[in-house]
Amino acid sequence: MNNRADNDLRPVQVTWRFLKQQPASVLWQRGDTKVLAAVQPTEGSLQVNGNGITAHQLEWLQTTLRPLLATEALTITVTCLEDGGGLLAELFNAVYCALTLLPKGKGPKQVAAAVTAAMVAGESLGDPDAAESDLATSLVTMVATPQEQIIALELGGQQAVNSSEFNELILRASQGVTRTNDQRQASFERAVQPNIQVADTDEQTIVIATKNPGKAREFESVFAAEGIQIKTLLDYPELPNIDETGSTFEENARLKADQIAAILHLPVLADDSGLMVDELGGRPGIYSARFSGDHNDAGNNAKLLYELTGVPAEKRTATFHTTLVFAKPDRPDEDLVVEGNVKGQILGIPRGDNGFGYDPLFYVPELDATMAQLTVEQKNKISHRAKAIENLEDKWKEWIKD
């Protein structure tokens, strides 16, 4: 509708620190919807004030925000300047942005974003504008984390939805949450990038280019015996996102490692991983995380199963692959590159509740189990990343001395 794909979102524009007297303030605009939000630390309890919004919207906002707050000693003021559609979601997004501008320790406890999805003429649509919302038979507003943990869900509209429509709305909203996080993060990085503080060089510090603490822990044993401190991208929130524009796993890992090492003046270890299916010519490969268009496990798995429809079990062979690149500051020609692989097959039906991504479909014949049926300890011993780490252990000490 309106000359955009069903999963496209309206453009976002954020003016950070919009009010000079209240630094934790933003003007958030998505399409024609404009919301001003400001947050002020106080000595009292949480107070949320609304202008131009309904009592229900105000109550929903306060209830949804409360679990995310590091402190309730805040006064939050949110004002709807213009409702161009999806107002409930944009109220949340505006306030969340303002919260991220609070001093360290007072901002939100976890990353989250909101989006509205609508069912219009039997088709699901992400982020409807005012006209599309008026035509919608049902609407859902979702607040969720990048890990697809749903914090709040608001369902409304002119008529009830069946289970199939509901699932479609949830998928569309989940895709929208991922994109909203990306939009907000990109805007934040553009606004704060001139203030990046370059870290002091420390020979006893190595940065793992991930925001996933679990992934970082996999590397701790490699470096702990040498007294080396591990940091992650969570320790440097002001860093810009590095676009993975390479055509191979190695190129993408090099981009991350080399650029971050140059900014921080510290050694950086980066990885790029993915699933390669033989019958699909190695796809999804470097596009594994966004095979279905968004970073959505359910959508990616559904697309994989669809593309393998009718392919017999013996031809559903696949490989989980990891490339690790270890980079020194300003010495990209000396990168240390290692790889790890694990062979398996793609099942027709998911198995197991552990893991993430394609794990429930990736069957390892030697273990008679999928990756999602293994414990964390078992997976960490046989995974593609584990094998890459083994290869790294044989080489990194000599490499880092040079």
Short mmCIF file of C-alpha atoms in Angstrom, two decimals:
data_model
loop_
_atom_site.label_atom_id
_atom_site.label_comp_id
_atom_site.label_asym_id
_atom_site.label_seq_id
_atom_site.Cartn_x
_atom_site.Cartn_y
_atom_site.Cartn_z
CA MET A 1 0.00 0.00 0.00
CA ASN A 2 1.09 3.57 -0.55
CA ASN A 3 3.79 2.31 -2.95
CA ARG A 4 5.73 0.39 -0.32
CA ALA A 5 6.21 -3.31 0.43
CA ASP A 6 4.10 -4.86 3.17
CA ASN A 7 7.08 -5.16 5.51
CA ASP A 8 8.53 -1.71 4.79
CA LEU A 9 8.45 0.85 7.57
CA ARG A 10 7.95 4.57 7.21
CA PRO A 11 11.17 6.55 7.52
CA VAL A 12 12.28 7.60 11.00
CA GLN A 13 13.80 10.93 11.95
CA VAL A 14 15.05 11.56 15.49
CA THR A 15 16.20 14.90 16.87
CA TRP A 16 18.28 14.03 19.91
CA ARG A 17 18.47 16.39 22.92
CA PHE A 18 15.65 18.39 21.38
CA LEU A 19 15.05 20.56 24.49
CA LYS A 20 18.05 22.56 25.65
CA GLN A 21 16.86 22.64 29.26
CA GLN A 22 16.19 18.87 29.29
CA PRO A 23 19.06 16.95 27.66
CA ALA A 24 17.22 13.60 27.92
CA SER A 25 14.67 14.61 25.30
CA VAL A 26 13.91 13.67 21.70
CA LEU A 27 11.59 14.60 18.90
CA TRP A 28 10.64 11.30 17.28
CA GLN A 29 9.02 11.31 13.85
CA ARG A 30 7.92 8.26 11.86
CA GLY A 31 6.11 9.25 8.72
CA ASP A 32 3.64 11.93 9.74
CA THR A 33 3.52 10.81 13.38
CA LYS A 34 5.45 13.19 15.64
CA VAL A 35 6.07 12.65 19.36
CA LEU A 36 8.09 14.73 21.79
CA ALA A 37 9.41 12.92 24.87
CA ALA A 38 11.47 14.17 27.80
CA VAL A 39 12.76 12.39 30.89
CA GLN A 40 13.92 14.08 34.09
CA PRO A 41 15.49 12.30 37.09
CA THR A 42 13.68 13.12 40.34
CA GLU A 43 13.77 12.22 44.01
CA GLY A 44 10.29 10.74 43.98
CA SER A 45 8.57 7.80 42.31
CA LEU A 46 7.79 7.26 38.64
CA GLN A 47 5.47 9.83 37.10
CA VAL A 48 4.35 9.68 33.46
CA ASN A 49 2.55 12.73 32.05
CA GLY A 50 0.85 12.78 28.67
CA ASN A 51 -0.35 15.53 26.36
CA GLY A 52 -2.58 14.87 23.38
CA ILE A 53 -3.00 11.18 24.22
CA THR A 54 -5.77 9.15 25.85
CA ALA A 55 -5.85 7.89 29.43
CA HIS A 56 -5.60 4.33 28.09
CA GLN A 57 -2.50 5.14 26.04
CA LEU A 58 -0.90 6.81 29.06
CA GLU A 59 -1.66 3.85 31.33
CA TRP A 60 -0.37 1.37 28.72
CA LEU A 61 2.82 3.36 28.30
CA GLN A 62 3.52 3.45 32.04
CA THR A 63 2.83 -0.28 32.45
CA THR A 64 5.02 -1.20 29.48
CA LEU A 65 7.94 1.02 30.48
CA ARG A 66 8.12 -0.01 34.14
CA PRO A 67 9.92 -3.40 33.68
CA LEU A 68 12.56 -1.71 31.49
CA LEU A 69 13.52 1.05 33.92
CA ALA A 70 16.74 0.90 35.91
CA THR A 71 15.18 3.41 38.32
CA GLU A 72 11.66 4.71 38.91
CA ALA A 73 12.88 8.05 40.24
CA LEU A 74 11.87 9.67 36.94
CA THR A 75 9.36 12.12 35.53
CA ILE A 76 8.47 11.27 31.93
CA THR A 77 6.55 13.70 29.77
CA VAL A 78 5.31 12.64 26.36
CA THR A 79 3.42 14.81 23.89
CA CYS A 80 1.72 13.78 20.67
CA LEU A 81 2.28 16.58 18.19
CA GLU A 82 0.68 14.76 15.29
CA ASP A 83 -0.93 11.33 14.92
CA GLY A 84 -0.13 9.99 11.48
CA GLY A 85 -0.73 6.34 12.40
CA GLY A 86 0.78 3.82 14.81
CA LEU A 87 0.74 6.32 17.67
CA LEU A 88 0.90 3.79 20.51
CA ALA A 89 4.15 2.31 19.19
CA GLU A 90 5.67 5.72 18.51
CA LEU A 91 4.89 6.95 22.02
CA PHE A 92 6.98 4.08 23.35
CA ASN A 93 9.81 4.61 20.85
CA ALA A 94 10.05 8.31 21.65
CA VAL A 95 10.21 7.74 25.40
CA TYR A 96 12.70 4.89 25.00
CA CYS A 97 15.02 7.14 22.99
CA ALA A 98 14.84 9.82 25.70
CA LEU A 99 15.66 7.21 28.35
CA THR A 100 18.86 6.24 26.50
CA LEU A 101 20.12 9.81 27.00
CA LEU A 102 20.05 9.53 30.79
CA PRO A 103 23.35 9.15 32.66
CA LYS A 104 24.89 5.68 32.78
CA GLY A 105 23.02 3.39 35.17
CA LYS A 106 19.75 5.31 34.89
CA GLY A 107 18.80 4.38 31.31
CA PRO A 108 16.77 1.36 30.17
CA LYS A 109 17.88 -2.07 31.39
CA GLN A 110 17.49 -3.70 27.98
CA VAL A 111 17.05 -2.82 24.33
CA ALA A 112 13.48 -2.70 23.06
CA ALA A 113 11.39 -1.15 20.31
CA ALA A 114 7.76 -0.98 19.26
CA VAL A 115 5.85 -1.23 16.01
CA THR A 116 2.25 -1.58 14.86
CA ALA A 117 1.08 -4.13 12.30
CA ALA A 118 -2.32 -4.18 10.61
CA MET A 119 -4.52 -6.55 8.67
CA VAL A 120 -5.83 -4.64 5.64
CA ALA A 121 -7.93 -6.32 2.95
CA GLY A 122 -6.76 -9.73 4.13
CA GLU A 123 -3.06 -8.82 3.99
CA SER A 124 -0.72 -8.01 6.87
CA LEU A 125 1.07 -4.66 6.77
CA GLY A 126 3.86 -3.30 8.93
CA ASP A 127 3.73 0.20 10.38
CA PRO A 128 0.41 1.46 8.92
CA ASP A 129 -0.13 5.17 8.45
CA ALA A 130 -3.38 6.90 9.45
CA ALA A 131 -5.24 6.03 6.24
CA GLU A 132 -4.14 2.40 6.37
CA SER A 133 -5.09 2.19 10.04
CA ASP A 134 -8.60 3.40 9.21
CA LEU A 135 -8.94 0.56 6.68
CA ALA A 136 -7.53 -2.09 9.01
CA THR A 137 -9.80 -4.83 10.30
CA SER A 138 -7.31 -5.59 13.08
CA LEU A 139 -4.22 -3.98 14.57
CA VAL A 140 -1.48 -5.24 16.87
CA THR A 141 1.13 -3.12 18.64
CA MET A 142 4.17 -5.05 19.84
CA VAL A 143 7.03 -4.06 22.12
CA ALA A 144 9.89 -6.56 21.99
CA THR A 145 13.63 -7.00 22.37
CA PRO A 146 16.05 -7.83 19.52
CA GLN A 147 16.01 -11.40 20.89
CA GLU A 148 12.26 -11.53 20.09
CA GLN A 149 11.18 -11.45 23.73
CA ILE A 150 7.75 -9.82 23.74
CA ILE A 151 7.35 -7.20 26.47
CA ALA A 152 3.86 -5.94 25.56
CA LEU A 153 1.16 -6.76 23.03
CA GLU A 154 -1.94 -4.68 22.30
CA LEU A 155 -4.59 -6.09 19.95
CA GLY A 156 -7.46 -4.07 18.56
CA GLY A 157 -9.46 -3.31 15.46
CA GLN A 158 -12.87 -3.66 13.90
CA GLN A 159 -13.19 -7.44 14.03
CA ALA A 160 -11.68 -10.56 15.55
CA VAL A 161 -8.73 -12.33 13.95
CA ASN A 162 -8.28 -16.05 13.42
CA SER A 163 -5.13 -17.85 14.53
CA SER A 164 -3.53 -17.69 11.07
CA GLU A 165 -4.06 -13.92 10.82
CA PHE A 166 -2.81 -13.44 14.36
CA ASN A 167 0.40 -15.34 13.65
CA GLU A 168 0.92 -13.31 10.49
CA LEU A 169 0.47 -10.06 12.42
CA ILE A 170 2.95 -11.23 15.06
CA LEU A 171 5.54 -12.10 12.41
CA ARG A 172 5.05 -8.75 10.65
CA ALA A 173 5.35 -6.88 13.95
CA SER A 174 8.45 -8.84 14.93
CA GLN A 175 10.10 -7.91 11.65
CA GLY A 176 9.15 -4.30 12.27
CA VAL A 177 10.67 -4.31 15.76
CA THR A 178 14.00 -5.47 14.30
CA ARG A 179 13.98 -2.70 11.72
CA THR A 180 12.93 -0.07 14.25
CA ASN A 181 15.87 -1.02 16.45
CA ASP A 182 18.16 -0.64 13.45
CA GLN A 183 16.63 2.74 12.52
CA ARG A 184 16.98 4.08 16.06
CA GLN A 185 20.52 2.77 16.49
CA ALA A 186 21.65 4.25 13.17
CA SER A 187 20.23 7.65 14.14
CA PHE A 188 21.86 7.50 17.57
CA GLU A 189 25.25 6.63 16.11
CA ARG A 190 25.10 9.51 13.64
CA ALA A 191 24.26 11.87 16.50
CA VAL A 192 26.99 10.73 18.92
CA GLN A 193 29.77 9.64 16.56
CA PRO A 194 31.69 12.95 16.86
CA ASN A 195 31.93 12.27 20.61
CA ILE A 196 33.60 8.84 20.32
CA GLN A 197 36.39 8.51 22.86
CA VAL A 198 39.28 6.43 21.57
CA ALA A 199 40.38 3.89 24.15
CA ASP A 200 43.89 3.93 25.56
CA THR A 201 46.03 1.15 24.15
CA ASP A 202 46.27 -1.73 26.62
CA GLU A 203 48.29 -4.76 25.66
CA GLN A 204 46.33 -6.85 28.16
CA THR A 205 42.92 -6.11 26.61
CA ILE A 206 41.25 -7.78 23.65
CA VAL A 207 37.85 -6.75 22.25
CA ILE A 208 35.42 -9.40 21.03
CA ALA A 209 33.28 -7.79 18.30
CA THR A 210 29.92 -8.91 19.66
CA LYS A 211 27.11 -7.61 21.85
CA ASN A 212 26.28 -11.18 22.89
CA PRO A 213 27.80 -11.95 26.34
CA GLY A 214 27.31 -15.68 25.75
CA LYS A 215 29.41 -15.60 22.61
CA ALA A 216 32.11 -13.61 24.38
CA ARG A 217 32.26 -16.19 27.19
CA GLU A 218 33.20 -18.85 24.64
CA PHE A 219 36.49 -17.01 24.12
CA GLU A 220 37.32 -16.40 27.78
CA SER A 221 39.12 -19.72 28.26
CA VAL A 222 41.37 -18.98 25.29
CA PHE A 223 42.78 -15.79 26.78
CA ALA A 224 42.26 -16.08 30.57
CA ALA A 225 45.41 -18.16 31.19
CA GLU A 226 47.51 -15.34 29.72
CA GLY A 227 45.95 -12.73 32.02
CA ILE A 228 44.22 -10.95 29.15
CA GLN A 229 41.03 -9.00 29.82
CA ILE A 230 38.09 -9.51 27.48
CA LYS A 231 35.82 -6.63 26.51
CA THR A 232 32.88 -6.59 24.10
CA LEU A 233 31.02 -4.01 22.05
CA LEU A 234 28.76 -3.52 25.05
CA ASP A 235 31.72 -1.77 26.68
CA TYR A 236 31.84 0.71 23.79
CA PRO A 237 28.21 1.69 23.09
CA GLU A 238 29.32 4.79 21.18
CA LEU A 239 30.91 2.71 18.41
CA PRO A 240 29.15 2.91 15.04
CA ASN A 241 27.64 -0.18 13.46
CA ILE A 242 29.91 -1.75 10.88
CA ASP A 243 28.07 -2.56 7.67
CA GLU A 244 28.74 -6.14 6.56
CA THR A 245 29.12 -5.41 2.86
CA GLY A 246 31.51 -8.27 2.06
CA SER A 247 30.71 -11.15 -0.26
CA THR A 248 32.28 -13.86 1.96
CA PHE A 249 32.40 -14.74 5.64
CA GLU A 250 36.04 -13.70 5.79
CA GLU A 251 35.42 -10.32 4.17
CA ASN A 252 32.65 -9.50 6.64
CA ALA A 253 34.70 -10.61 9.65
CA ARG A 254 37.67 -8.57 8.39
CA LEU A 255 35.50 -5.46 8.00
CA LYS A 256 34.41 -5.65 11.63
CA ALA A 257 37.79 -6.57 13.09
CA ASP A 258 39.87 -4.06 11.11
CA GLN A 259 37.56 -1.07 11.51
CA ILE A 260 36.94 -1.52 15.23
CA ALA A 261 40.64 -2.15 15.91
CA ALA A 262 41.46 1.09 14.08
CA ILE A 263 38.96 3.07 16.18
CA LEU A 264 39.83 1.60 19.59
CA HIS A 265 43.55 0.99 19.04
CA LEU A 266 43.08 -2.45 20.55
CA PRO A 267 43.29 -6.00 19.15
CA VAL A 268 39.83 -7.09 17.98
CA LEU A 269 38.48 -10.58 17.32
CA ALA A 270 35.45 -10.73 15.01
CA ASP A 271 33.50 -13.58 13.48
CA ASP A 272 31.03 -14.16 10.71
CA SER A 273 29.02 -17.33 10.71
CA GLY A 274 26.26 -18.93 8.71
CA LEU A 275 24.57 -21.96 7.26
CA MET A 276 25.53 -23.35 3.87
CA VAL A 277 23.08 -25.82 2.29
CA ASP A 278 24.50 -27.87 -0.56
CA GLU A 279 21.23 -28.25 -2.46
CA LEU A 280 20.82 -24.45 -2.40
CA GLY A 281 24.28 -23.78 -3.81
CA GLY A 282 25.68 -22.73 -0.42
CA ARG A 283 22.80 -20.44 0.50
CA PRO A 284 21.84 -18.78 2.79
CA GLY A 285 25.55 -18.34 3.54
CA ILE A 286 26.49 -14.81 4.58
CA TYR A 287 22.79 -13.90 4.46
CA SER A 288 21.82 -16.54 7.04
CA ALA A 289 20.64 -14.04 9.67
CA ARG A 290 18.43 -12.18 7.19
CA PHE A 291 17.47 -15.01 4.83
CA SER A 292 13.78 -14.07 5.05
CA GLY A 293 14.47 -10.33 4.88
CA ASP A 294 14.80 -9.67 8.61
CA HIS A 295 16.75 -11.02 11.59
CA ASN A 296 13.91 -13.40 12.47
CA ASP A 297 14.54 -17.06 13.34
CA ALA A 298 11.00 -18.22 12.59
CA GLY A 299 10.93 -16.53 9.20
CA ASN A 300 14.38 -17.80 8.25
CA ASN A 301 13.52 -21.39 9.17
CA ALA A 302 10.22 -21.21 7.31
CA LYS A 303 11.92 -19.97 4.15
CA LEU A 304 14.60 -22.67 4.39
CA LEU A 305 12.00 -25.41 4.69
CA TYR A 306 10.03 -23.95 1.79
CA GLU A 307 13.07 -23.89 -0.50
CA LEU A 308 13.86 -27.51 0.38
CA THR A 309 10.32 -28.72 -0.30
CA GLY A 310 10.49 -32.07 -2.08
CA VAL A 311 14.24 -32.50 -1.57
CA PRO A 312 14.96 -36.00 -0.19
CA ALA A 313 16.79 -36.39 3.12
CA GLU A 314 20.02 -37.64 1.57
CA LYS A 315 20.34 -34.42 -0.45
CA ARG A 316 19.64 -32.04 2.44
CA THR A 317 23.29 -31.91 3.51
CA ALA A 318 24.55 -28.68 5.05
CA THR A 319 27.45 -27.06 6.90
CA PHE A 320 27.52 -24.62 9.78
CA HIS A 321 30.55 -22.37 9.19
CA THR A 322 32.47 -19.79 11.22
CA THR A 323 35.35 -17.55 10.15
CA LEU A 324 37.30 -15.78 12.90
CA VAL A 325 39.48 -12.77 12.12
CA PHE A 326 41.90 -11.39 14.70
CA ALA A 327 43.07 -7.85 13.87
CA LYS A 328 45.77 -5.58 15.29
CA PRO A 329 45.29 -1.79 15.23
CA ASP A 330 46.16 -0.29 11.85
CA ARG A 331 47.77 -3.51 10.57
CA PRO A 332 45.03 -5.08 8.38
CA ASP A 333 47.59 -6.92 6.24
CA GLU A 334 48.53 -9.04 9.26
CA ASP A 335 45.08 -10.35 10.21
CA LEU A 336 44.96 -13.86 11.65
CA VAL A 337 42.20 -15.89 9.96
CA VAL A 338 40.89 -19.29 11.11
CA GLU A 339 37.79 -21.30 10.28
CA GLY A 340 35.55 -23.95 11.79
CA ASN A 341 32.89 -26.22 10.27
CA VAL A 342 30.38 -28.80 11.40
CA LYS A 343 28.56 -31.06 8.93
CA GLY A 344 24.92 -32.06 9.17
CA GLN A 345 21.53 -32.36 7.49
CA ILE A 346 18.45 -30.17 7.36
CA LEU A 347 15.38 -31.88 8.82
CA GLY A 348 11.85 -31.33 7.62
CA ILE A 349 10.50 -30.74 11.14
CA PRO A 350 12.24 -28.79 13.93
CA ARG A 351 13.47 -30.70 16.97
CA GLY A 352 14.64 -29.39 20.33
CA ASP A 353 14.08 -26.34 22.47
CA ASN A 354 17.66 -25.17 23.00
CA GLY A 355 19.79 -23.00 20.75
CA PHE A 356 18.65 -20.39 18.26
CA GLY A 357 18.66 -19.66 14.55
CA TYR A 358 18.66 -22.82 12.44
CA ASP A 359 19.63 -25.08 15.37
CA PRO A 360 16.26 -26.93 15.56
CA LEU A 361 16.60 -27.97 11.89
CA PHE A 362 20.33 -28.80 11.84
CA TYR A 363 20.75 -32.53 12.51
CA VAL A 364 24.18 -33.97 13.38
CA PRO A 365 24.13 -37.67 12.41
CA GLU A 366 27.09 -38.62 14.66
CA LEU A 367 25.16 -37.40 17.70
CA ASP A 368 21.69 -38.42 16.47
CA ALA A 369 20.46 -35.00 17.57
CA THR A 370 19.85 -31.50 16.30
CA MET A 371 21.88 -28.59 17.61
CA ALA A 372 18.76 -27.53 19.53
CA GLN A 373 18.63 -30.91 21.32
CA LEU A 374 22.13 -30.50 22.75
CA THR A 375 22.96 -28.88 26.06
CA VAL A 376 24.99 -25.68 25.98
CA GLU A 377 28.03 -27.66 27.13
CA GLN A 378 27.60 -30.27 24.38
CA LYS A 379 27.08 -27.65 21.69
CA ASN A 380 30.11 -25.64 22.79
CA LYS A 381 32.28 -28.72 22.31
CA ILE A 382 31.26 -29.60 18.75
CA SER A 383 29.94 -26.39 17.16
CA HIS A 384 31.52 -24.62 14.20
CA ARG A 385 32.55 -21.76 16.48
CA ALA A 386 34.13 -24.22 18.93
CA LYS A 387 36.19 -25.73 16.12
CA ALA A 388 37.27 -22.30 14.94
CA ILE A 389 38.31 -21.45 18.51
CA GLU A 390 40.37 -24.66 18.64
CA ASN A 391 42.18 -23.56 15.50
CA LEU A 392 42.68 -20.10 16.99
CA GLU A 393 44.27 -21.52 20.16
CA ASP A 394 47.07 -23.07 18.10
CA LYS A 395 48.11 -19.77 16.51
CA TRP A 396 47.15 -16.60 18.37
CA LYS A 397 49.96 -16.42 20.97
CA GLU A 398 52.75 -16.25 18.40
CA TRP A 399 50.72 -13.96 16.15
CA ILE A 400 50.00 -11.35 18.83
CA LYS A 401 53.69 -11.13 19.86
CA ASP A 402 54.78 -9.89 16.42
#
